[in-house]
C-alpha positions as semicolon CSV with decimal commas, in nm:
position;residue;x (nm);y (nm);z (nm)
1;M;4,745;9,178;7,640
2;R;4,972;9,290;7,925
3;D;4,978;9,653;8,035
4;D;5,330;9,707;7,897
5;E;5,230;9,555;7,563
6;L;4,922;9,776;7,551
7;A;5,136;10,082;7,625
8;A;5,376;9,988;7,341
9;A;5,094;9,938;7,091
10;Q;4,930;10,265;7,194
11;A;5,260;10,454;7,168
12;Y;5,307;10,318;6,815
13;V;4,958;10,425;6,713
14;R;5,025;10,775;6,851
15;L;5,354;10,787;6,660
16;L;5,182;10,677;6,341
17;E;4,911;10,941;6,380
18;A;5,168;11,213;6,459
19;T;5,374;11,113;6,156
20;R;5,073;11,124;5,928
21;A;4,980;11,469;6,060
22;A;5,336;11,601;6,028
23;L;5,370;11,479;5,673
24;A;5,018;11,558;5,552
25;D;5,140;11,867;5,369
26;P;5,465;11,789;5,184
27;D;5,563;12,156;5,182
28;D;5,543;12,183;5,561
29;G;5,682;11,835;5,636
30;P;6,041;11,946;5,702
31;L;5,911;12,202;5,952
32;Y;5,719;11,943;6,156
33;V;5,950;11,641;6,135
34;P;6,151;11,751;6,445
35;L;5,827;11,730;6,644
36;L;5,831;11,354;6,593
37;A;6,133;11,307;6,824
38;S;5,917;11,279;7,136
39;P;5,667;11,023;6,998
40;I;5,958;10,821;6,855
41;A;6,133;10,815;7,194
42;E;5,806;10,718;7,366
43;A;5,747;10,430;7,125
44;D;6,108;10,307;7,148
45;G;6,098;10,306;7,528
46;A;5,762;10,133;7,540
47;L;5,882;9,862;7,300
48;R;6,191;9,798;7,512
49;R;5,993;9,783;7,837
50;A;5,747;9,537;7,682
51;G;6,027;9,318;7,546
52;L;5,894;9,360;7,193
53;C;6,214;9,481;7,025
54;G;6,291;9,227;6,756
55;N;5,949;9,065;6,785
56;E;5,768;9,260;6,518
57;S;5,519;8,986;6,442
58;R;5,387;8,984;6,801
59;F;5,399;9,362;6,816
60;F;5,192;9,415;6,501
61;D;4,942;9,154;6,619
62;L;4,897;9,370;6,930
63;V;4,862;9,687;6,723
64;R;4,602;9,521;6,500
65;S;4,406;9,419;6,809
66;L;4,379;9,793;6,889
67;R;4,327;9,902;6,529
68;P;4,179;9,613;6,329
69;S;4,176;9,828;6,016
70;M;4,557;9,855;6,012
71;P;4,719;9,655;5,733
72;G;4,942;9,359;5,805
73;G;5,302;9,454;5,845
74;H;5,502;9,137;5,887
């Protein structure tokens, strides 16, 4: 895995974890959703730099190599 691909997969995992935390309590979700803007921007930029936009299959293979327990997402 190249460094830029690793950065993209890591950014996605951080975004996923931040999203889960923000939405853990449905009553507080609307309060925390704006905090996801930064992790979303990080993940978008990392995907572009790695050339993974539009190549979801390759991207999710990389993510699963970091987090083998993640479900398939093709």
